[in-house]
Amino acid sequence: MAIKNSNALFVATGLMLFALFFGAGNLVFPAHIGQLSGEHMWWTILGFVMTGAGLPLLGIAAMAYSGANDVEALAARVSPSFGLCFAIALYLAIGPLFATPRTATVSFEMGVVPFLSETISKEWALAIFSVVFFGVTYWLAMSPSKLLDRIGKLLTPALLISIAVLTVAAVVKPMGALQVAQGEYLSHPFIKGFLDGYQTMDALASLVFAIIVISSLQQAGVTQVKSLMKMTLGAGILASLCLAIVYAMVTYMGASSVQQIGLQENGAGVLAGVAAFYWGTAGNVLLLVIVLLACLSTAVGLIVACAEYFSRVFPRVSYRQFAILFTIISCVLANRGLSGIVSLSVPVLMLLYPLTVVIIFLAFLDKMFASQRIVYVLTMGVTLVMGILDGWKTAFGLPSTLEHFLNTYLPFYTVGMGWLIPALIAFGISFLISKMRQYD
């Protein structure tokens, strides 16, 4: 690879990818898990990291390994029309309809609201904040070739330093002893952590962010396919390692905080309490910096990814025009508030996430069944049906008879993974069919 400072490029790319993944939710979730898991936090975080950091790594690796140039090309192994529909739905879900607006609302709720007086209208404050937030997002997204420098070399180091200031104090001088675990964290800490990590749904973004990584490396001069795959996989490993370390530190911080601040309703309360305990009023400022950096880097990555994809699918509309459109949509939807966005997004994510996980694993197993379409069609088809059931259940509920049947006879249905066993059965049957065809 004829690239100067290849190690520096590798580190910058890995840090950029970490920042793209690491939104405020990735900070809030483990903080709350820490409080609930208490003395069982190490088993819990082990399970959480396996899916919360492991699945995104597999998504990055799948894109590098498969040779597909985007999500659509990978999903088109089912059929071209399915590939197009799946890619559009995925980009819209993690882009302007759900995930991108949420970056503004989360950063507002966690970083700005603590500073607002009671006389200030929260609705107007959110409107002004979202305009400024997405204005900066758009400005950064207008130079996608500079993402590596701006995020990997500037925003991410600042983010990691800020997180370190918050968490290292809690690790070096804990607020208190680890308490008794709560609920399922007491009886099944590893499994509960595993399911919690699965529900972060970062695997959705991994297929999209992998394309940003590959594009950034190509713009930096990495053109050989083998070198590109190696650097992409390496960046994924570094990003996942950073995620795992931060998850572990934040979880411990939450677990050791209960004696001082009590059990909080959510991770935002945990973070605010810990920041105030160690840093006083300055803790709110520190938390604001962390949340803004985390959410801004994620928002920029999502706008860039969506605008680049849609400008390829619809070439008559430029990248800039799509970036403007998606920024405006995200800004408008952000003003629905966090609860409104979450209530709309969950049913769609319950449909898309199983499909994403399955296509990732099929990409790795592709050579086992010689890329035969029957495996993709049958496995993804069954997963799609189960995903529709999960999404419909979340949005509208299912008939009581069907709900009782699924609860009773379908393993993992109650924890949102009812698709798993049907998908495995479909894969097994289609795999046998593919082998029989090979020998005919």
JSON list of N, CA and C in Angstrom, two decimals, residues 121-190:
[
{"chain": "A", "resi": 121, "resn": "SER", "atom": "N", "xyz": [-39.60, 28.93, 27.27]},
{"chain": "A", "resi": 121, "resn": "SER", "atom": "CA", "xyz": [-40.41, 27.90, 26.62]},
{"chain": "A", "resi": 121, "resn": "SER", "atom": "C", "xyz": [-39.51, 26.78, 26.09]},
{"chain": "A", "resi": 122, "resn": "LYS", "atom": "N", "xyz": [-39.77, 25.56, 26.55]},
{"chain": "A", "resi": 122, "resn": "LYS", "atom": "CA", "xyz": [-38.97, 24.42, 26.11]},
{"chain": "A", "resi": 122, "resn": "LYS", "atom": "C", "xyz": [-39.15, 24.16, 24.62]},
{"chain": "A", "resi": 123, "resn": "GLU", "atom": "N", "xyz": [-40.39, 24.38, 24.11]},
{"chain": "A", "resi": 123, "resn": "GLU", "atom": "CA", "xyz": [-40.66, 24.15, 22.69]},
{"chain": "A", "resi": 123, "resn": "GLU", "atom": "C", "xyz": [-39.87, 25.11, 21.82]},
{"chain": "A", "resi": 124, "resn": "TRP", "atom": "N", "xyz": [-39.86, 26.39, 22.20]},
{"chain": "A", "resi": 124, "resn": "TRP", "atom": "CA", "xyz": [-39.10, 27.37, 21.42]},
{"chain": "A", "resi": 124, "resn": "TRP", "atom": "C", "xyz": [-37.59, 27.13, 21.54]},
{"chain": "A", "resi": 125, "resn": "ALA", "atom": "N", "xyz": [-37.17, 26.74, 22.72]},
{"chain": "A", "resi": 125, "resn": "ALA", "atom": "CA", "xyz": [-35.75, 26.45, 22.92]},
{"chain": "A", "resi": 125, "resn": "ALA", "atom": "C", "xyz": [-35.31, 25.28, 22.04]},
{"chain": "A", "resi": 126, "resn": "LEU", "atom": "N", "xyz": [-36.15, 24.23, 21.96]},
{"chain": "A", "resi": 126, "resn": "LEU", "atom": "CA", "xyz": [-35.84, 23.09, 21.10]},
{"chain": "A", "resi": 126, "resn": "LEU", "atom": "C", "xyz": [-35.80, 23.50, 19.64]},
{"chain": "A", "resi": 127, "resn": "ALA", "atom": "N", "xyz": [-36.75, 24.35, 19.22]},
{"chain": "A", "resi": 127, "resn": "ALA", "atom": "CA", "xyz": [-36.78, 24.81, 17.83]},
{"chain": "A", "resi": 127, "resn": "ALA", "atom": "C", "xyz": [-35.51, 25.57, 17.47]},
{"chain": "A", "resi": 128, "resn": "ILE", "atom": "N", "xyz": [-35.09, 26.48, 18.34]},
{"chain": "A", "resi": 128, "resn": "ILE", "atom": "CA", "xyz": [-33.86, 27.25, 18.08]},
{"chain": "A", "resi": 128, "resn": "ILE", "atom": "C", "xyz": [-32.64, 26.34, 18.09]},
{"chain": "A", "resi": 129, "resn": "PHE", "atom": "N", "xyz": [-32.58, 25.46, 19.09]},
{"chain": "A", "resi": 129, "resn": "PHE", "atom": "CA", "xyz": [-31.44, 24.55, 19.20]},
{"chain": "A", "resi": 129, "resn": "PHE", "atom": "C", "xyz": [-31.33, 23.65, 17.97]},
{"chain": "A", "resi": 130, "resn": "SER", "atom": "N", "xyz": [-32.46, 23.09, 17.53]},
{"chain": "A", "resi": 130, "resn": "SER", "atom": "CA", "xyz": [-32.42, 22.16, 16.40]},
{"chain": "A", "resi": 130, "resn": "SER", "atom": "C", "xyz": [-31.98, 22.86, 15.11]},
{"chain": "A", "resi": 131, "resn": "VAL", "atom": "N", "xyz": [-32.38, 24.12, 14.93]},
{"chain": "A", "resi": 131, "resn": "VAL", "atom": "CA", "xyz": [-31.94, 24.88, 13.75]},
{"chain": "A", "resi": 131, "resn": "VAL", "atom": "C", "xyz": [-30.43, 25.07, 13.78]},
{"chain": "A", "resi": 132, "resn": "VAL", "atom": "N", "xyz": [-29.89, 25.45, 14.93]},
{"chain": "A", "resi": 132, "resn": "VAL", "atom": "CA", "xyz": [-28.44, 25.65, 15.06]},
{"chain": "A", "resi": 132, "resn": "VAL", "atom": "C", "xyz": [-27.71, 24.31, 14.90]},
{"chain": "A", "resi": 133, "resn": "PHE", "atom": "N", "xyz": [-28.22, 23.28, 15.57]},
{"chain": "A", "resi": 133, "resn": "PHE", "atom": "CA", "xyz": [-27.59, 21.96, 15.54]},
{"chain": "A", "resi": 133, "resn": "PHE", "atom": "C", "xyz": [-27.50, 21.44, 14.11]},
{"chain": "A", "resi": 134, "resn": "PHE", "atom": "N", "xyz": [-28.62, 21.50, 13.38]},
{"chain": "A", "resi": 134, "resn": "PHE", "atom": "CA", "xyz": [-28.61, 20.96, 12.03]},
{"chain": "A", "resi": 134, "resn": "PHE", "atom": "C", "xyz": [-27.95, 21.91, 11.04]},
{"chain": "A", "resi": 135, "resn": "GLY", "atom": "N", "xyz": [-27.85, 23.19, 11.38]},
{"chain": "A", "resi": 135, "resn": "GLY", "atom": "CA", "xyz": [-27.06, 24.10, 10.56]},
{"chain": "A", "resi": 135, "resn": "GLY", "atom": "C", "xyz": [-25.59, 23.70, 10.58]},
{"chain": "A", "resi": 136, "resn": "VAL", "atom": "N", "xyz": [-25.08, 23.41, 11.76]},
{"chain": "A", "resi": 136, "resn": "VAL", "atom": "CA", "xyz": [-23.68, 22.95, 11.89]},
{"chain": "A", "resi": 136, "resn": "VAL", "atom": "C", "xyz": [-23.52, 21.58, 11.23]},
{"chain": "A", "resi": 137, "resn": "THR", "atom": "N", "xyz": [-24.50, 20.71, 11.41]},
{"chain": "A", "resi": 137, "resn": "THR", "atom": "CA", "xyz": [-24.46, 19.38, 10.78]},
{"chain": "A", "resi": 137, "resn": "THR", "atom": "C", "xyz": [-24.36, 19.50, 9.27]},
{"chain": "A", "resi": 138, "resn": "TYR", "atom": "N", "xyz": [-25.19, 20.36, 8.69]},
{"chain": "A", "resi": 138, "resn": "TYR", "atom": "CA", "xyz": [-25.18, 20.55, 7.24]},
{"chain": "A", "resi": 138, "resn": "TYR", "atom": "C", "xyz": [-23.83, 21.09, 6.77]},
{"chain": "A", "resi": 139, "resn": "TRP", "atom": "N", "xyz": [-23.28, 22.06, 7.50]},
{"chain": "A", "resi": 139, "resn": "TRP", "atom": "CA", "xyz": [-21.99, 22.64, 7.12]},
{"chain": "A", "resi": 139, "resn": "TRP", "atom": "C", "xyz": [-20.90, 21.57, 7.09]},
{"chain": "A", "resi": 140, "resn": "LEU", "atom": "N", "xyz": [-20.88, 20.71, 8.10]},
{"chain": "A", "resi": 140, "resn": "LEU", "atom": "CA", "xyz": [-19.88, 19.64, 8.14]},
{"chain": "A", "resi": 140, "resn": "LEU", "atom": "C", "xyz": [-20.13, 18.60, 7.05]},
{"chain": "A", "resi": 141, "resn": "ALA", "atom": "N", "xyz": [-21.41, 18.34, 6.77]},
{"chain": "A", "resi": 141, "resn": "ALA", "atom": "CA", "xyz": [-21.75, 17.33, 5.76]},
{"chain": "A", "resi": 141, "resn": "ALA", "atom": "C", "xyz": [-21.45, 17.79, 4.34]},
{"chain": "A", "resi": 142, "resn": "MET", "atom": "N", "xyz": [-21.27, 19.08, 4.15]},
{"chain": "A", "resi": 142, "resn": "MET", "atom": "CA", "xyz": [-20.99, 19.60, 2.82]},
{"chain": "A", "resi": 142, "resn": "MET", "atom": "C", "xyz": [-19.58, 19.27, 2.34]},
{"chain": "A", "resi": 143, "resn": "SER", "atom": "N", "xyz": [-18.76, 18.74, 3.21]},
{"chain": "A", "resi": 143, "resn": "SER", "atom": "CA", "xyz": [-17.40, 18.34, 2.81]},
{"chain": "A", "resi": 143, "resn": "SER", "atom": "C", "xyz": [-17.15, 16.91, 3.26]},
{"chain": "A", "resi": 144, "resn": "PRO", "atom": "N", "xyz": [-17.81, 15.94, 2.61]},
{"chain": "A", "resi": 144, "resn": "PRO", "atom": "CA", "xyz": [-17.66, 14.54, 3.04]},
{"chain": "A", "resi": 144, "resn": "PRO", "atom": "C", "xyz": [-16.22, 14.04, 2.94]},
{"chain": "A", "resi": 145, "resn": "SER", "atom": "N", "xyz": [-15.44, 14.63, 2.04]},
{"chain": "A", "resi": 145, "resn": "SER", "atom": "CA", "xyz": [-14.05, 14.21, 1.90]},
{"chain": "A", "resi": 145, "resn": "SER", "atom": "C", "xyz": [-13.21, 14.61, 3.11]},
{"chain": "A", "resi": 146, "resn": "LYS", "atom": "N", "xyz": [-13.74, 15.54, 3.92]},
{"chain": "A", "resi": 146, "resn": "LYS", "atom": "CA", "xyz": [-13.00, 16.01, 5.09]},
{"chain": "A", "resi": 146, "resn": "LYS", "atom": "C", "xyz": [-13.47, 15.35, 6.39]},
{"chain": "A", "resi": 147, "resn": "LEU", "atom": "N", "xyz": [-14.38, 14.35, 6.26]},
{"chain": "A", "resi": 147, "resn": "LEU", "atom": "CA", "xyz": [-14.89, 13.69, 7.46]},
{"chain": "A", "resi": 147, "resn": "LEU", "atom": "C", "xyz": [-13.77, 13.07, 8.28]},
{"chain": "A", "resi": 148, "resn": "LEU", "atom": "N", "xyz": [-12.81, 12.45, 7.58]},
{"chain": "A", "resi": 148, "resn": "LEU", "atom": "CA", "xyz": [-11.72, 11.78, 8.27]},
{"chain": "A", "resi": 148, "resn": "LEU", "atom": "C", "xyz": [-10.94, 12.76, 9.13]},
{"chain": "A", "resi": 149, "resn": "ASP", "atom": "N", "xyz": [-10.68, 13.95, 8.58]},
{"chain": "A", "resi": 149, "resn": "ASP", "atom": "CA", "xyz": [-9.92, 14.96, 9.33]},
{"chain": "A", "resi": 149, "resn": "ASP", "atom": "C", "xyz": [-10.76, 15.58, 10.44]},
{"chain": "A", "resi": 150, "resn": "ARG", "atom": "N", "xyz": [-12.01, 15.94, 10.11]},
{"chain": "A", "resi": 150, "resn": "ARG", "atom": "CA", "xyz": [-12.83, 16.68, 11.07]},
{"chain": "A", "resi": 150, "resn": "ARG", "atom": "C", "xyz": [-13.35, 15.81, 12.21]},
{"chain": "A", "resi": 151, "resn": "ILE", "atom": "N", "xyz": [-13.73, 14.58, 11.88]},
{"chain": "A", "resi": 151, "resn": "ILE", "atom": "CA", "xyz": [-14.27, 13.69, 12.91]},
{"chain": "A", "resi": 151, "resn": "ILE", "atom": "C", "xyz": [-13.18, 12.80, 13.50]},
{"chain": "A", "resi": 152, "resn": "GLY", "atom": "N", "xyz": [-12.43, 12.11, 12.62]},
{"chain": "A", "resi": 152, "resn": "GLY", "atom": "CA", "xyz": [-11.42, 11.18, 13.11]},
{"chain": "A", "resi": 152, "resn": "GLY", "atom": "C", "xyz": [-10.28, 11.84, 13.85]},
{"chain": "A", "resi": 153, "resn": "LYS", "atom": "N", "xyz": [-9.89, 13.05, 13.41]},
{"chain": "A", "resi": 153, "resn": "LYS", "atom": "CA", "xyz": [-8.72, 13.70, 14.00]},
{"chain": "A", "resi": 153, "resn": "LYS", "atom": "C", "xyz": [-9.05, 14.83, 14.96]},
{"chain": "A", "resi": 154, "resn": "LEU", "atom": "N", "xyz": [-10.30, 15.32, 14.95]},
{"chain": "A", "resi": 154, "resn": "LEU", "atom": "CA", "xyz": [-10.65, 16.45, 15.81]},
{"chain": "A", "resi": 154, "resn": "LEU", "atom": "C", "xyz": [-11.77, 16.10, 16.80]},
{"chain": "A", "resi": 155, "resn": "LEU", "atom": "N", "xyz": [-12.96, 15.78, 16.28]},
{"chain": "A", "resi": 155, "resn": "LEU", "atom": "CA", "xyz": [-14.11, 15.56, 17.16]},
{"chain": "A", "resi": 155, "resn": "LEU", "atom": "C", "xyz": [-13.92, 14.35, 18.07]},
{"chain": "A", "resi": 156, "resn": "THR", "atom": "N", "xyz": [-13.43, 13.23, 17.49]},
{"chain": "A", "resi": 156, "resn": "THR", "atom": "CA", "xyz": [-13.32, 12.01, 18.29]},
{"chain": "A", "resi": 156, "resn": "THR", "atom": "C", "xyz": [-12.33, 12.13, 19.44]},
{"chain": "A", "resi": 157, "resn": "PRO", "atom": "N", "xyz": [-11.11, 12.64, 19.21]},
{"chain": "A", "resi": 157, "resn": "PRO", "atom": "CA", "xyz": [-10.21, 12.81, 20.35]},
{"chain": "A", "resi": 157, "resn": "PRO", "atom": "C", "xyz": [-10.82, 13.69, 21.45]},
{"chain": "A", "resi": 158, "resn": "ALA", "atom": "N", "xyz": [-11.51, 14.77, 21.03]},
{"chain": "A", "resi": 158, "resn": "ALA", "atom": "CA", "xyz": [-12.16, 15.64, 22.03]},
{"chain": "A", "resi": 158, "resn": "ALA", "atom": "C", "xyz": [-13.24, 14.88, 22.78]},
{"chain": "A", "resi": 159, "resn": "LEU", "atom": "N", "xyz": [-13.99, 14.05, 22.06]},
{"chain": "A", "resi": 159, "resn": "LEU", "atom": "CA", "xyz": [-15.04, 13.25, 22.68]},
{"chain": "A", "resi": 159, "resn": "LEU", "atom": "C", "xyz": [-14.46, 12.25, 23.67]},
{"chain": "A", "resi": 160, "resn": "LEU", "atom": "N", "xyz": [-13.41, 11.54, 23.26]},
{"chain": "A", "resi": 160, "resn": "LEU", "atom": "CA", "xyz": [-12.80, 10.53, 24.14]},
{"chain": "A", "resi": 160, "resn": "LEU", "atom": "C", "xyz": [-12.19, 11.17, 25.39]},
{"chain": "A", "resi": 161, "resn": "ILE", "atom": "N", "xyz": [-11.56, 12.32, 25.22]},
{"chain": "A", "resi": 161, "resn": "ILE", "atom": "CA", "xyz": [-10.98, 13.02, 26.37]},
{"chain": "A", "resi": 161, "resn": "ILE", "atom": "C", "xyz": [-12.09, 13.43, 27.35]},
{"chain": "A", "resi": 162, "resn": "SER", "atom": "N", "xyz": [-13.19, 13.94, 26.81]},
{"chain": "A", "resi": 162, "resn": "SER", "atom": "CA", "xyz": [-14.31, 14.36, 27.67]},
{"chain": "A", "resi": 162, "resn": "SER", "atom": "C", "xyz": [-14.91, 13.17, 28.41]},
{"chain": "A", "resi": 163, "resn": "ILE", "atom": "N", "xyz": [-15.08, 12.04, 27.70]},
{"chain": "A", "resi": 163, "resn": "ILE", "atom": "CA", "xyz": [-15.61, 10.84, 28.35]},
{"chain": "A", "resi": 163, "resn": "ILE", "atom": "C", "xyz": [-14.65, 10.35, 29.43]},
{"chain": "A", "resi": 164, "resn": "ALA", "atom": "N", "xyz": [-13.34, 10.42, 29.12]},
{"chain": "A", "resi": 164, "resn": "ALA", "atom": "CA", "xyz": [-12.33, 9.98, 30.09]},
{"chain": "A", "resi": 164, "resn": "ALA", "atom": "C", "xyz": [-12.38, 10.82, 31.36]},
{"chain": "A", "resi": 165, "resn": "VAL", "atom": "N", "xyz": [-12.55, 12.14, 31.20]},
{"chain": "A", "resi": 165, "resn": "VAL", "atom": "CA", "xyz": [-12.63, 13.02, 32.37]},
{"chain": "A", "resi": 165, "resn": "VAL", "atom": "C", "xyz": [-13.81, 12.61, 33.26]},
{"chain": "A", "resi": 166, "resn": "LEU", "atom": "N", "xyz": [-14.92, 12.23, 32.62]},
{"chain": "A", "resi": 166, "resn": "LEU", "atom": "CA", "xyz": [-16.12, 11.86, 33.38]},
{"chain": "A", "resi": 166, "resn": "LEU", "atom": "C", "xyz": [-15.98, 10.49, 34.04]},
{"chain": "A", "resi": 167, "resn": "THR", "atom": "N", "xyz": [-15.42, 9.52, 33.30]},
{"chain": "A", "resi": 167, "resn": "THR", "atom": "CA", "xyz": [-15.43, 8.14, 33.77]},
{"chain": "A", "resi": 167, "resn": "THR", "atom": "C", "xyz": [-14.22, 7.74, 34.60]},
{"chain": "A", "resi": 168, "resn": "VAL", "atom": "N", "xyz": [-13.04, 8.28, 34.27]},
{"chain": "A", "resi": 168, "resn": "VAL", "atom": "CA", "xyz": [-11.83, 7.87, 34.98]},
{"chain": "A", "resi": 168, "resn": "VAL", "atom": "C", "xyz": [-11.93, 8.21, 36.47]},
{"chain": "A", "resi": 169, "resn": "ALA", "atom": "N", "xyz": [-12.50, 9.37, 36.76]},
{"chain": "A", "resi": 169, "resn": "ALA", "atom": "CA", "xyz": [-12.68, 9.75, 38.17]},
{"chain": "A", "resi": 169, "resn": "ALA", "atom": "C", "xyz": [-13.52, 8.72, 38.91]},
{"chain": "A", "resi": 170, "resn": "ALA", "atom": "N", "xyz": [-14.56, 8.22, 38.23]},
{"chain": "A", "resi": 170, "resn": "ALA", "atom": "CA", "xyz": [-15.44, 7.23, 38.85]},
{"chain": "A", "resi": 170, "resn": "ALA", "atom": "C", "xyz": [-14.75, 5.89, 39.02]},
{"chain": "A", "resi": 171, "resn": "VAL", "atom": "N", "xyz": [-13.81, 5.58, 38.13]},
{"chain": "A", "resi": 171, "resn": "VAL", "atom": "CA", "xyz": [-13.08, 4.31, 38.22]},
{"chain": "A", "resi": 171, "resn": "VAL", "atom": "C", "xyz": [-11.99, 4.39, 39.29]},
{"chain": "A", "resi": 172, "resn": "VAL", "atom": "N", "xyz": [-11.26, 5.50, 39.31]},
{"chain": "A", "resi": 172, "resn": "VAL", "atom": "CA", "xyz": [-10.16, 5.67, 40.27]},
{"chain": "A", "resi": 172, "resn": "VAL", "atom": "C", "xyz": [-10.69, 5.87, 41.69]},
{"chain": "A", "resi": 173, "resn": "LYS", "atom": "N", "xyz": [-11.75, 6.65, 41.81]},
{"chain": "A", "resi": 173, "resn": "LYS", "atom": "CA", "xyz": [-12.34, 6.93, 43.12]},
{"chain": "A", "resi": 173, "resn": "LYS", "atom": "C", "xyz": [-13.85, 6.68, 43.06]},
{"chain": "A", "resi": 174, "resn": "PRO", "atom": "N", "xyz": [-14.26, 5.41, 43.17]},
{"chain": "A", "resi": 174, "resn": "PRO", "atom": "CA", "xyz": [-15.68, 5.05, 43.03]},
{"chain": "A", "resi": 174, "resn": "PRO", "atom": "C", "xyz": [-16.56, 5.77, 44.05]},
{"chain": "A", "resi": 175, "resn": "MET", "atom": "N", "xyz": [-17.80, 6.01, 43.64]},
{"chain": "A", "resi": 175, "resn": "MET", "atom": "CA", "xyz": [-18.75, 6.69, 44.52]},
{"chain": "A", "resi": 175, "resn": "MET", "atom": "C", "xyz": [-19.23, 5.79, 45.65]},
{"chain": "A", "resi": 176, "resn": "GLY", "atom": "N", "xyz": [-19.14, 4.48, 45.44]},
{"chain": "A", "resi": 176, "resn": "GLY", "atom": "CA", "xyz": [-19.61, 3.55, 46.47]},
{"chain": "A", "resi": 176, "resn": "GLY", "atom": "C", "xyz": [-19.43, 2.12, 46.02]},
{"chain": "A", "resi": 177, "resn": "ALA", "atom": "N", "xyz": [-19.83, 1.19, 46.87]},
{"chain": "A", "resi": 177, "resn": "ALA", "atom": "CA", "xyz": [-19.72, -0.23, 46.55]},
{"chain": "A", "resi": 177, "resn": "ALA", "atom": "C", "xyz": [-20.82, -0.65, 45.58]},
{"chain": "A", "resi": 178, "resn": "LEU", "atom": "N", "xyz": [-20.57, -1.74, 44.85]},
{"chain": "A", "resi": 178, "resn": "LEU", "atom": "CA", "xyz": [-21.57, -2.27, 43.94]},
{"chain": "A", "resi": 178, "resn": "LEU", "atom": "C", "xyz": [-22.72, -2.86, 44.74]},
{"chain": "A", "resi": 179, "resn": "GLN", "atom": "N", "xyz": [-23.94, -2.57, 44.31]},
{"chain": "A", "resi": 179, "resn": "GLN", "atom": "CA", "xyz": [-25.14, -2.98, 45.04]},
{"chain": "A", "resi": 179, "resn": "GLN", "atom": "C", "xyz": [-25.72, -4.27, 44.46]},
{"chain": "A", "resi": 180, "resn": "VAL", "atom": "N", "xyz": [-26.74, -4.78, 45.12]},
{"chain": "A", "resi": 180, "resn": "VAL", "atom": "CA", "xyz": [-27.42, -5.99, 44.66]},
{"chain": "A", "resi": 180, "resn": "VAL", "atom": "C", "xyz": [-28.10, -5.71, 43.33]},
{"chain": "A", "resi": 181, "resn": "ALA", "atom": "N", "xyz": [-27.97, -6.65, 42.39]},
{"chain": "A", "resi": 181, "resn": "ALA", "atom": "CA", "xyz": [-28.56, -6.49, 41.06]},
{"chain": "A", "resi": 181, "resn": "ALA", "atom": "C", "xyz": [-30.09, -6.52, 41.15]},
{"chain": "A", "resi": 182, "resn": "GLN", "atom": "N", "xyz": [-30.72, -5.91, 40.13]},
{"chain": "A", "resi": 182, "resn": "GLN", "atom": "CA", "xyz": [-32.18, -5.81, 40.09]},
{"chain": "A", "resi": 182, "resn": "GLN", "atom": "C", "xyz": [-32.75, -6.73, 39.01]},
{"chain": "A", "resi": 183, "resn": "GLY", "atom": "N", "xyz": [-33.91, -7.34, 39.29]},
{"chain": "A", "resi": 183, "resn": "GLY", "atom": "CA", "xyz": [-34.67, -8.08, 38.28]},
{"chain": "A", "resi": 183, "resn": "GLY", "atom": "C", "xyz": [-33.87, -9.16, 37.58]},
{"chain": "A", "resi": 184, "resn": "GLU", "atom": "N", "xyz": [-33.94, -9.16, 36.25]},
{"chain": "A", "resi": 184, "resn": "GLU", "atom": "CA", "xyz": [-33.27, -10.18, 35.46]},
{"chain": "A", "resi": 184, "resn": "GLU", "atom": "C", "xyz": [-31.75, -10.07, 35.52]},
{"chain": "A", "resi": 185, "resn": "TYR", "atom": "N", "xyz": [-31.25, -8.91, 35.90]},
{"chain": "A", "resi": 185, "resn": "TYR", "atom": "CA", "xyz": [-29.81, -8.76, 36.06]},
{"chain": "A", "resi": 185, "resn": "TYR", "atom": "C", "xyz": [-29.30, -9.59, 37.24]},
{"chain": "A", "resi": 186, "resn": "LEU", "atom": "N", "xyz": [-30.19, -9.95, 38.15]},
{"chain": "A", "resi": 186, "resn": "LEU", "atom": "CA", "xyz": [-29.82, -10.78, 39.29]},
{"chain": "A", "resi": 186, "resn": "LEU", "atom": "C", "xyz": [-29.78, -12.26, 38.91]},
{"chain": "A", "resi": 187, "resn": "SER", "atom": "N", "xyz": [-30.76, -12.69, 38.11]},
{"chain": "A", "resi": 187, "resn": "SER", "atom": "CA", "xyz": [-30.87, -14.12, 37.78]},
{"chain": "A", "resi": 187, "resn": "SER", "atom": "C", "xyz": [-30.13, -14.50, 36.51]},
{"chain": "A", "resi": 188, "resn": "HIS", "atom": "N", "xyz": [-30.13, -13.62, 35.49]},
{"chain": "A", "resi": 188, "resn": "HIS", "atom": "CA", "xyz": [-29.49, -13.95, 34.21]},
{"chain": "A", "resi": 188, "resn": "HIS", "atom": "C", "xyz": [-28.71, -12.74, 33.68]},
{"chain": "A", "resi": 189, "resn": "PRO", "atom": "N", "xyz": [-27.65, -12.32, 34.37]},
{"chain": "A", "resi": 189, "resn": "PRO", "atom": "CA", "xyz": [-26.96, -11.08, 33.98]},
{"chain": "A", "resi": 189, "resn": "PRO", "atom": "C", "xyz": [-26.35, -11.11, 32.59]},
{"chain": "A", "resi": 190, "resn": "PHE", "atom": "N", "xyz": [-25.74, -12.23, 32.21]},
{"chain": "A", "resi": 190, "resn": "PHE", "atom": "CA", "xyz": [-25.11, -12.30, 30.89]},
{"chain": "A", "resi": 190, "resn": "PHE", "atom": "C", "xyz": [-26.15, -12.23, 29.78]}
]
